[in-house]
PDB file of C-alpha atoms in Angstrom:
ATOM      1  CA  MET A 186      -1.135   3.689 -51.027  1.00 50.00           C
ATOM      2  CA  ALA A 187      -5.126   2.900 -50.934  1.00 47.00           C
ATOM      3  CA  ASP A 188      -5.062  -0.710 -50.024  1.00 49.00           C
ATOM      4  CA  ASN A 189      -2.027  -0.079 -47.874  1.00 50.00           C
ATOM      5  CA  GLU A 190      -4.331   2.068 -45.833  1.00 49.00           C
ATOM      6  CA  ASP A 191      -7.377  -0.251 -46.133  1.00 52.00           C
ATOM      7  CA  SER A 192      -5.175  -2.916 -44.410  1.00 57.00           C
ATOM      8  CA  LYS A 193      -4.364  -0.972 -41.698  1.00 51.00           C
ATOM      9  CA  MET A 194      -7.830  -0.120 -40.951  1.00 53.00           C
ATOM     10  CA  ASP A 195      -8.726  -3.689 -41.190  1.00 59.00           C
ATOM     11  CA  LYS A 196      -6.027  -4.447 -38.726  1.00 56.00           C
ATOM     12  CA  ILE A 197      -7.195  -2.139 -36.017  1.00 53.00           C
ATOM     13  CA  THR A 198     -10.674  -2.768 -36.131  1.00 54.00           C
ATOM     14  CA  GLU A 199      -9.428  -6.496 -35.634  1.00 59.00           C
ATOM     15  CA  LYS A 200      -7.839  -5.363 -33.078  1.00 52.00           C
ATOM     16  CA  LEU A 201     -10.576  -3.299 -31.349  1.00 49.00           C
ATOM     17  CA  ARG A 202     -13.122  -6.474 -31.946  1.00 54.00           C
ATOM     18  CA  SER A 203     -10.693  -8.696 -30.395  1.00 54.00           C
ATOM     19  CA  ASP A 204     -10.199  -6.177 -27.257  1.00 49.00           C
ATOM     20  CA  ASN A 205     -13.767  -5.918 -26.468  1.00 49.00           C
ATOM     21  CA  SER A 206     -13.837  -9.280 -27.092  1.00 50.00           C
ATOM     22  CA  SER A 207     -11.564 -10.003 -24.634  1.00 47.00           C
ATOM     23  CA  SER A 208     -13.090  -7.451 -22.229  1.00 46.00           C
ATOM     24  CA  SER A 209     -16.630  -8.955 -22.500  1.00 46.00           C
ATOM     25  CA  SER A 210     -15.602 -12.219 -21.891  1.00 47.00           C
ATOM     26  CA  SER A 211     -13.575 -11.290 -18.703  1.00 44.00           C
ATOM     27  CA  SER A 212     -16.326  -9.354 -17.530  1.00 42.00           C
ATOM     28  CA  ASP A 213     -18.733 -12.121 -18.156  1.00 46.00           C
ATOM     29  CA  SER A 214     -15.888 -14.858 -16.474  1.00 46.00           C
ATOM     30  CA  GLU A 215     -16.189 -12.065 -13.610  1.00 42.00           C
ATOM     31  CA  ASP A 216     -19.812 -12.136 -13.408  1.00 43.00           C
ATOM     32  CA  GLU A 217     -20.287 -16.011 -13.455  1.00 45.00           C
ATOM     33  CA  LYS A 218     -17.273 -16.077 -10.433  1.00 47.00           C
ATOM     34  CA  MET A 219     -19.159 -13.579  -8.396  1.00 43.00           C
ATOM     35  CA  SER A 220     -22.729 -14.037  -9.002  1.00 46.00           C
ATOM     36  CA  PRO A 221     -22.961 -17.387  -7.828  1.00 48.00           C
ATOM     37  CA  SER A 222     -22.010 -16.619  -4.210  1.00 44.00           C
ATOM     38  CA  GLU A 223     -23.179 -13.148  -3.969  1.00 43.00           C
ATOM     39  CA  THR A 224     -27.023 -13.830  -5.391  1.00 45.00           C
ATOM     40  CA  LEU A 225     -26.566 -16.441  -2.809  1.00 44.00           C
ATOM     41  CA  LYS A 226     -25.866 -14.737   0.191  1.00 46.00           C
ATOM     42  CA  SER A 227     -28.569 -11.954  -1.181  1.00 47.00           C
ATOM     43  CA  LYS A 228     -31.229 -14.545  -1.797  1.00 55.00           C
ATOM     44  CA  VAL A 229     -30.765 -16.632   1.869  1.00 63.00           C
ATOM     45  CA  TYR A 230     -32.820 -15.442   4.307  1.00 64.00           C
ATOM     46  CA  ARG A 231     -31.181 -14.581   7.600  1.00 68.00           C
ATOM     47  CA  ILE A 232     -33.034 -14.296  10.810  1.00 67.00           C
ATOM     48  CA  PHE A 233     -33.653 -10.489  11.763  1.00 59.00           C
ATOM     49  CA  GLY A 234     -32.003  -8.769   8.879  1.00 61.00           C
ATOM     50  CA  ARG A 235     -28.477 -10.008   9.716  1.00 66.00           C
ATOM     51  CA  GLU A 236     -26.092  -9.311   7.599  1.00 69.00           C
ATOM     52  CA  LYS A 237     -23.183  -9.666   9.887  1.00 75.00           C
ATOM     53  CA  PRO A 238     -21.534 -13.108  11.092  1.00 77.00           C
ATOM     54  CA  VAL A 239     -22.582 -14.295  14.475  1.00 78.00           C
ATOM     55  CA  HIS A 240     -19.074 -13.613  15.725  1.00 79.00           C
ATOM     56  CA  LYS A 241     -19.707  -9.517  14.876  1.00 79.00           C
ATOM     57  CA  VAL A 242     -23.006  -9.611  16.121  1.00 76.00           C
ATOM     58  CA  LEU A 243     -21.789 -10.418  19.539  1.00 76.00           C
ATOM     59  CA  GLY A 244     -19.499  -7.460  19.232  1.00 72.00           C
ATOM     60  CA  GLY A 245     -16.417  -9.927  18.380  1.00 75.00           C
ATOM     61  CA  GLY A 246     -13.488 -10.067  20.423  1.00 77.00           C
ATOM     62  CA  LYS A 247     -12.917 -12.122  23.625  1.00 81.00           C
ATOM     63  CA  PRO A 248     -16.267 -11.697  24.608  1.00 81.00           C
ATOM     64  CA  ALA A 249     -17.615 -13.398  21.264  1.00 82.00           C
ATOM     65  CA  ASP A 250     -15.178 -15.974  21.773  1.00 85.00           C
ATOM     66  CA  VAL A 251     -16.325 -17.131  24.866  1.00 85.00           C
ATOM     67  CA  PHE A 252     -19.646 -17.155  24.411  1.00 85.00           C
ATOM     68  CA  LEU A 253     -18.905 -19.072  20.736  1.00 86.00           C
ATOM     69  CA  TRP A 254     -16.902 -21.689  22.596  1.00 87.00           C
ATOM     70  CA  ARG A 255     -13.799 -20.568  20.810  1.00 86.00           C
ATOM     71  CA  ASN A 256     -11.750 -21.571  23.561  1.00 84.00           C
ATOM     72  CA  LYS A 257     -13.632 -24.679  25.182  1.00 87.00           C
ATOM     73  CA  LYS A 258     -11.426 -24.719  28.343  1.00 90.00           C
ATOM     74  CA  VAL A 259     -12.353 -20.530  29.446  1.00 89.00           C
ATOM     75  CA  SER A 260     -15.874 -20.885  27.915  1.00 89.00           C
ATOM     76  CA  ALA A 261     -16.002 -23.941  30.607  1.00 90.00           C
ATOM     77  CA  GLY A 262     -14.509 -21.917  33.334  1.00 91.00           C
ATOM     78  CA  VAL A 263     -16.787 -19.135  33.377  1.00 91.00           C
ATOM     79  CA  LEU A 264     -20.098 -20.988  32.336  1.00 91.00           C
ATOM     80  CA  GLY A 265     -18.791 -23.652  35.799  1.00 92.00           C
ATOM     81  CA  GLY A 266     -17.776 -20.344  37.954  1.00 91.00           C
ATOM     82  CA  VAL A 267     -21.578 -18.899  37.324  1.00 91.00           C
ATOM     83  CA  THR A 268     -23.140 -22.164  37.831  1.00 92.00           C
ATOM     84  CA  ALA A 269     -21.177 -22.750  40.919  1.00 91.00           C
ATOM     85  CA  ILE A 270     -22.597 -19.015  42.349  1.00 89.00           C
ATOM     86  CA  TRP A 271     -25.802 -20.169  41.255  1.00 89.00           C
ATOM     87  CA  VAL A 272     -25.901 -23.677  43.231  1.00 90.00           C
ATOM     88  CA  LEU A 273     -24.527 -21.697  46.186  1.00 88.00           C
ATOM     89  CA  PHE A 274     -26.957 -18.719  46.249  1.00 87.00           C
ATOM     90  CA  ASP A 275     -30.036 -20.100  45.118  1.00 84.00           C
ATOM     91  CA  LEU A 276     -29.975 -24.104  45.911  1.00 84.00           C
ATOM     92  CA  LEU A 277     -27.831 -23.926  49.302  1.00 85.00           C
ATOM     93  CA  GLU A 278     -29.741 -20.445  50.105  1.00 83.00           C
ATOM     94  CA  TYR A 279     -26.434 -18.829  50.976  1.00 84.00           C
ATOM     95  CA  HIS A 280     -26.435 -14.976  51.299  1.00 85.00           C
ATOM     96  CA  LEU A 281     -24.585 -12.357  49.364  1.00 82.00           C
ATOM     97  CA  LEU A 282     -23.572 -10.867  52.733  1.00 88.00           C
ATOM     98  CA  THR A 283     -22.801 -13.882  54.516  1.00 89.00           C
ATOM     99  CA  LEU A 284     -20.113 -14.962  52.101  1.00 86.00           C
ATOM    100  CA  ILE A 285     -18.962 -11.415  51.958  1.00 88.00           C
ATOM    101  CA  CYS A 286     -18.302 -11.099  55.190  1.00 93.00           C
ATOM    102  CA  HIS A 287     -16.970 -14.671  55.733  1.00 91.00           C
ATOM    103  CA  GLY A 288     -14.479 -14.303  53.014  1.00 90.00           C
ATOM    104  CA  LEU A 289     -13.033 -11.069  54.554  1.00 91.00           C
ATOM    105  CA  ILE A 290     -12.600 -12.547  58.053  1.00 95.00           C
ATOM    106  CA  LEU A 291     -10.990 -15.371  56.059  1.00 93.00           C
ATOM    107  CA  ALA A 292      -8.564 -13.415  54.499  1.00 88.00           C
ATOM    108  CA  LEU A 293      -7.617 -10.999  57.458  1.00 88.00           C
ATOM    109  CA  ALA A 294      -7.010 -13.838  59.709  1.00 89.00           C
ATOM    110  CA  VAL A 295      -4.570 -15.130  57.274  1.00 85.00           C
ATOM    111  CA  LEU A 296      -2.948 -11.836  56.610  1.00 81.00           C
ATOM    112  CA  PHE A 297      -3.014 -10.686  59.920  1.00 83.00           C
ATOM    113  CA  LEU A 298      -1.386 -14.391  61.472  1.00 82.00           C
ATOM    114  CA  TRP A 299       1.052 -14.437  58.560  1.00 79.00           C
ATOM    115  CA  SER A 300       2.059 -11.501  59.507  1.00 77.00           C
ATOM    116  CA  ASN A 301       2.659 -11.934  62.946  1.00 77.00           C
ATOM    117  CA  ALA A 302       3.981 -15.366  62.582  1.00 73.00           C
ATOM    118  CA  SER A 303       6.675 -14.455  59.987  1.00 67.00           C
ATOM    119  CA  THR A 304       9.561 -14.066  62.610  1.00 65.00           C
ATOM    120  CA  PHE A 305       9.282 -17.375  63.366  1.00 68.00           C
ATOM    121  CA  ILE A 306       9.252 -19.202  60.260  1.00 67.00           C
ATOM    122  CA  ASN A 307      11.673 -16.713  58.318  1.00 67.00           C
ATOM    123  CA  LYS A 308       9.505 -15.717  55.878  1.00 66.00           C
ATOM    124  CA  SER A 309       8.824 -12.379  54.413  1.00 67.00           C
ATOM    125  CA  PRO A 310       4.764 -11.516  55.182  1.00 63.00           C
ATOM    126  CA  PRO A 311       2.812 -11.349  52.039  1.00 64.00           C
ATOM    127  CA  ARG A 312       2.837  -7.582  50.206  1.00 71.00           C
ATOM    128  CA  ILE A 313      -0.999  -6.112  50.219  1.00 70.00           C
ATOM    129  CA  PRO A 314      -1.630  -4.493  47.372  1.00 71.00           C
ATOM    130  CA  GLU A 315      -2.786  -1.140  46.955  1.00 76.00           C
ATOM    131  CA  VAL A 316      -6.240  -0.687  45.406  1.00 75.00           C
ATOM    132  CA  ASP A 317      -7.473   2.235  44.154  1.00 81.00           C
ATOM    133  CA  ILE A 318     -10.305   2.233  41.479  1.00 81.00           C
ATOM    134  CA  PRO A 319      -9.551   4.908  38.890  1.00 85.00           C
ATOM    135  CA  GLU A 320     -11.868   7.810  38.267  1.00 87.00           C
ATOM    136  CA  GLU A 321     -12.108   7.536  34.135  1.00 88.00           C
ATOM    137  CA  PRO A 322     -13.697   3.799  33.883  1.00 85.00           C
ATOM    138  CA  VAL A 323     -16.257   4.637  36.264  1.00 87.00           C
ATOM    139  CA  ARG A 324     -17.424   7.845  34.496  1.00 90.00           C
ATOM    140  CA  GLU A 325     -17.441   5.871  31.149  1.00 88.00           C
ATOM    141  CA  PHE A 326     -19.522   3.570  32.798  1.00 85.00           C
ATOM    142  CA  ALA A 327     -22.071   5.977  33.964  1.00 90.00           C
ATOM    143  CA  SER A 328     -21.739   8.050  31.119  1.00 90.00           C
ATOM    144  CA  ALA A 329     -22.825   3.968  28.627  1.00 88.00           C
ATOM    145  CA  LEU A 330     -25.350   3.870  31.453  1.00 89.00           C
ATOM    146  CA  ARG A 331     -27.225   6.792  31.415  1.00 92.00           C
ATOM    147  CA  VAL A 332     -27.423   6.442  27.251  1.00 90.00           C
ATOM    148  CA  GLU A 333     -28.779   3.082  27.587  1.00 88.00           C
ATOM    149  CA  ILE A 334     -31.506   4.400  30.105  1.00 92.00           C
ATOM    150  CA  ASN A 335     -32.449   7.456  28.311  1.00 93.00           C
ATOM    151  CA  GLN A 336     -32.776   5.041  25.173  1.00 90.00           C
ATOM    152  CA  ALA A 337     -34.961   2.930  27.334  1.00 88.00           C
ATOM    153  CA  LEU A 338     -37.251   5.757  28.161  1.00 90.00           C
ATOM    154  CA  VAL A 339     -37.499   7.118  24.356  1.00 89.00           C
ATOM    155  CA  PHE A 340     -38.654   3.970  23.340  1.00 86.00           C
ATOM    156  CA  LEU A 341     -41.190   3.820  26.150  1.00 85.00           C
ATOM    157  CA  ARG A 342     -42.632   7.475  25.492  1.00 86.00           C
ATOM    158  CA  LYS A 343     -42.911   5.961  21.321  1.00 84.00           C
ATOM    159  CA  ILE A 344     -45.124   2.879  22.875  1.00 83.00           C
ATOM    160  CA  ALA A 345     -46.990   5.048  25.218  1.00 81.00           C
ATOM    161  CA  SER A 346     -48.014   7.507  22.299  1.00 79.00           C
ATOM    162  CA  GLY A 347     -50.259   4.705  20.779  1.00 72.00           C
ATOM    163  CA  ARG A 348     -49.116   5.556  17.175  1.00 76.00           C
ATOM    164  CA  ASP A 349     -47.585   2.057  16.657  1.00 77.00           C
ATOM    165  CA  ILE A 350     -49.855  -0.806  17.549  1.00 80.00           C
ATOM    166  CA  LYS A 351     -47.535  -3.655  16.566  1.00 78.00           C
ATOM    167  CA  THR A 352     -44.849  -2.772  18.828  1.00 82.00           C
ATOM    168  CA  PHE A 353     -47.142  -1.880  21.510  1.00 84.00           C
ATOM    169  CA  LEU A 354     -48.572  -5.618  20.924  1.00 83.00           C
ATOM    170  CA  GLY A 355     -45.270  -6.869  20.792  1.00 83.00           C
ATOM    171  CA  VAL A 356     -43.944  -5.372  24.076  1.00 85.00           C
ATOM    172  CA  ILE A 357     -47.128  -6.334  26.149  1.00 88.00           C
ATOM    173  CA  ALA A 358     -46.506  -9.867  24.785  1.00 88.00           C
ATOM    174  CA  GLY A 359     -43.021  -9.934  25.897  1.00 86.00           C
ATOM    175  CA  LEU A 360     -43.833  -8.364  29.244  1.00 87.00           C
ATOM    176  CA  TRP A 361     -46.497 -10.763  29.960  1.00 90.00           C
ATOM    177  CA  ILE A 362     -44.405 -14.054  29.166  1.00 88.00           C
ATOM    178  CA  LEU A 363     -41.579 -12.486  31.763  1.00 83.00           C
ATOM    179  CA  SER A 364     -43.835 -11.908  34.581  1.00 85.00           C
ATOM    180  CA  ILE A 365     -44.832 -15.751  33.687  1.00 86.00           C
ATOM    181  CA  ILE A 366     -41.604 -17.172  33.971  1.00 80.00           C
ATOM    182  CA  GLY A 367     -40.738 -14.535  37.236  1.00 79.00           C
ATOM    183  CA  SER A 368     -43.503 -16.075  38.665  1.00 81.00           C
ATOM    184  CA  CYS A 369     -42.230 -19.616  38.130  1.00 81.00           C
ATOM    185  CA  CYS A 370     -38.469 -18.663  39.188  1.00 79.00           C
ATOM    186  CA  ASN A 371     -36.318 -15.830  41.199  1.00 82.00           C
ATOM    187  CA  PHE A 372     -34.466 -12.862  39.731  1.00 83.00           C
ATOM    188  CA  LEU A 373     -31.203 -15.053  40.457  1.00 85.00           C
ATOM    189  CA  THR A 374     -32.309 -18.253  38.563  1.00 86.00           C
ATOM    190  CA  LEU A 375     -33.994 -15.877  35.821  1.00 85.00           C
ATOM    191  CA  VAL A 376     -30.414 -14.168  35.598  1.00 87.00           C
ATOM    192  CA  TYR A 377     -28.525 -17.673  35.599  1.00 89.00           C
ATOM    193  CA  ILE A 378     -30.942 -18.956  33.031  1.00 88.00           C
ATOM    194  CA  VAL A 379     -30.267 -15.767  30.261  1.00 87.00           C
ATOM    195  CA  PHE A 380     -26.702 -16.406  31.440  1.00 89.00           C
ATOM    196  CA  VAL A 381     -27.015 -20.276  30.037  1.00 90.00           C
ATOM    197  CA  LEU A 382     -28.774 -19.173  27.000  1.00 90.00           C
ATOM    198  CA  GLN A 383     -26.237 -16.918  26.109  1.00 87.00           C
ATOM    199  CA  PHE A 384     -23.429 -19.709  26.099  1.00 89.00           C
ATOM    200  CA  THR A 385     -25.542 -22.159  24.190  1.00 89.00           C
ATOM    201  CA  VAL A 386     -27.933 -20.237  21.735  1.00 88.00           C
ATOM    202  CA  PRO A 387     -25.410 -18.362  19.882  1.00 86.00           C
ATOM    203  CA  MET A 388     -23.417 -21.393  19.241  1.00 87.00           C
ATOM    204  CA  LEU A 389     -25.484 -23.441  18.269  1.00 88.00           C
ATOM    205  CA  TYR A 390     -27.517 -21.600  15.652  1.00 86.00           C
ATOM    206  CA  GLU A 391     -23.708 -20.911  14.388  1.00 84.00           C
ATOM    207  CA  LYS A 392     -23.728 -24.204  13.961  1.00 85.00           C
ATOM    208  CA  TYR A 393     -26.810 -24.828  12.190  1.00 85.00           C
ATOM    209  CA  GLU A 394     -27.719 -21.229  11.077  1.00 82.00           C
ATOM    210  CA  ASP A 395     -28.911 -22.643   7.465  1.00 80.00           C
ATOM    211  CA  GLN A 396     -31.441 -24.805   8.965  1.00 85.00           C
ATOM    212  CA  VAL A 397     -32.645 -22.428  11.805  1.00 83.00           C
ATOM    213  CA  ASP A 398     -32.376 -19.450   9.104  1.00 81.00           C
ATOM    214  CA  SER A 399     -35.103 -21.719   6.650  1.00 83.00           C
ATOM    215  CA  PHE A 400     -37.140 -22.604   9.810  1.00 84.00           C
ATOM    216  CA  ALA A 401     -37.291 -19.009  10.599  1.00 82.00           C
ATOM    217  CA  GLU A 402     -38.367 -17.859   7.115  1.00 83.00           C
ATOM    218  CA  LYS A 403     -41.130 -20.427   6.766  1.00 86.00           C
ATOM    219  CA  ALA A 404     -42.013 -19.229  10.386  1.00 84.00           C
ATOM    220  CA  MET A 405     -42.243 -15.424   9.515  1.00 83.00           C
ATOM    221  CA  HIS A 406     -44.097 -15.838   6.652  1.00 83.00           C
ATOM    222  CA  GLU A 407     -46.579 -17.727   8.563  1.00 87.00           C
ATOM    223  CA  ILE A 408     -46.483 -14.901  11.133  1.00 84.00           C
ATOM    224  CA  LYS A 409     -47.255 -12.124   8.564  1.00 83.00           C
ATOM    225  CA  LYS A 410     -50.019 -14.172   7.388  1.00 86.00           C
ATOM    226  CA  GLN A 411     -51.838 -14.362  10.651  1.00 85.00           C
ATOM    227  CA  TYR A 412     -50.876 -10.522  11.522  1.00 80.00           C
ATOM    228  CA  ALA A 413     -52.326  -8.918   8.746  1.00 84.00           C
ATOM    229  CA  VAL A 414     -55.729 -11.650   8.906  1.00 83.00           C
ATOM    230  CA  PHE A 415     -55.698  -9.663  12.665  1.00 80.00           C
ATOM    231  CA  ASP A 416     -55.215  -6.455  11.256  1.00 78.00           C
ATOM    232  CA  ALA A 417     -57.851  -6.233   8.966  1.00 80.00           C
ATOM    233  CA  LYS A 418     -60.251  -7.720  11.614  1.00 77.00           C
ATOM    234  CA  VAL A 419     -59.379  -5.849  14.698  1.00 77.00           C
ATOM    235  CA  LEU A 420     -56.582  -3.178  14.705  1.00 71.00           C
ATOM    236  CA  SER A 421     -57.723  -1.702  11.735  1.00 73.00           C
ATOM    237  CA  LYS A 422     -60.914  -0.825  13.828  1.00 71.00           C
ATOM    238  CA  ILE A 423     -59.279   0.704  16.659  1.00 70.00           C
ATOM    239  CA  PRO A 424     -59.151   4.107  16.354  1.00 67.00           C
ATOM    240  CA  ARG A 425     -55.716   5.562  16.670  1.00 61.00           C
ATOM    241  CA  GLY A 426     -54.217   8.809  17.838  1.00 55.00           C
ATOM    242  CA  PRO A 427     -53.127  11.823  15.920  1.00 55.00           C
ATOM    243  CA  LEU A 428     -49.910  11.468  13.407  1.00 48.00           C
ATOM    244  CA  LYS A 429     -48.486  14.518  14.424  1.00 47.00           C
ATOM    245  CA  ASP A 430     -48.523  16.196  17.599  1.00 48.00           C
ATOM    246  CA  LYS A 431     -50.446  19.831  17.436  1.00 45.00           C
ATOM    247  CA  LYS A 432     -48.342  22.703  17.363  1.00 44.00           C
ATOM    248  CA  ARG A 433     -48.262  24.414  20.662  1.00 48.00           C
ATOM    249  CA  ALA A 434     -49.349  28.201  19.876  1.00 45.00           C
TER     250      ALA A 434
END
């Protein structure tokens, strides 16, 4: 009996060992399968701390498809239309009010003549659709615009408080660069340049994101090094405002 019990115990222990070894080997194999991609993703530097794909960063859906040239015909059509508008208003110096008036004159003249000449050409006049702007989209647009304006005001107030010198200098540098660009071209050309950049930079970045992120990592490392030197020599000597607002009595 004792021998039988010992043999049974030996079989149970062997089974437990085999289960543990199999589970450990399976976990090791899972780690081997998962770790290379996960560790690679965690170690790869992405510009601006990006964790999502470029398509998701742009909001996803059809707008992101247009900016990333998923449908080349639609993207080329939108870019061509914007280019035509820029050429019409900037290069040819055609005015918006003049264009609207000429377009309305042409449309009204065609509809008026067609409606009166329908009895002679035996064709029914074109049906003019009723245009009614719904109230809900206008409210949603106004609400979203209000939120964005409030966020911008909060950001400007934070900068003006004098507590974050790094952000303050970054905003000043950005506004200075924008003023230089604005002195070289008018507002319409600036909007067109931004629009063209939206159609080119995301697409090129998605295509060469590894090379761009590698270069950006080196550039950010050098910028941080230079900023540390500038902070030690200049910014640390500038008196800063109080960290907390004084409580009102």
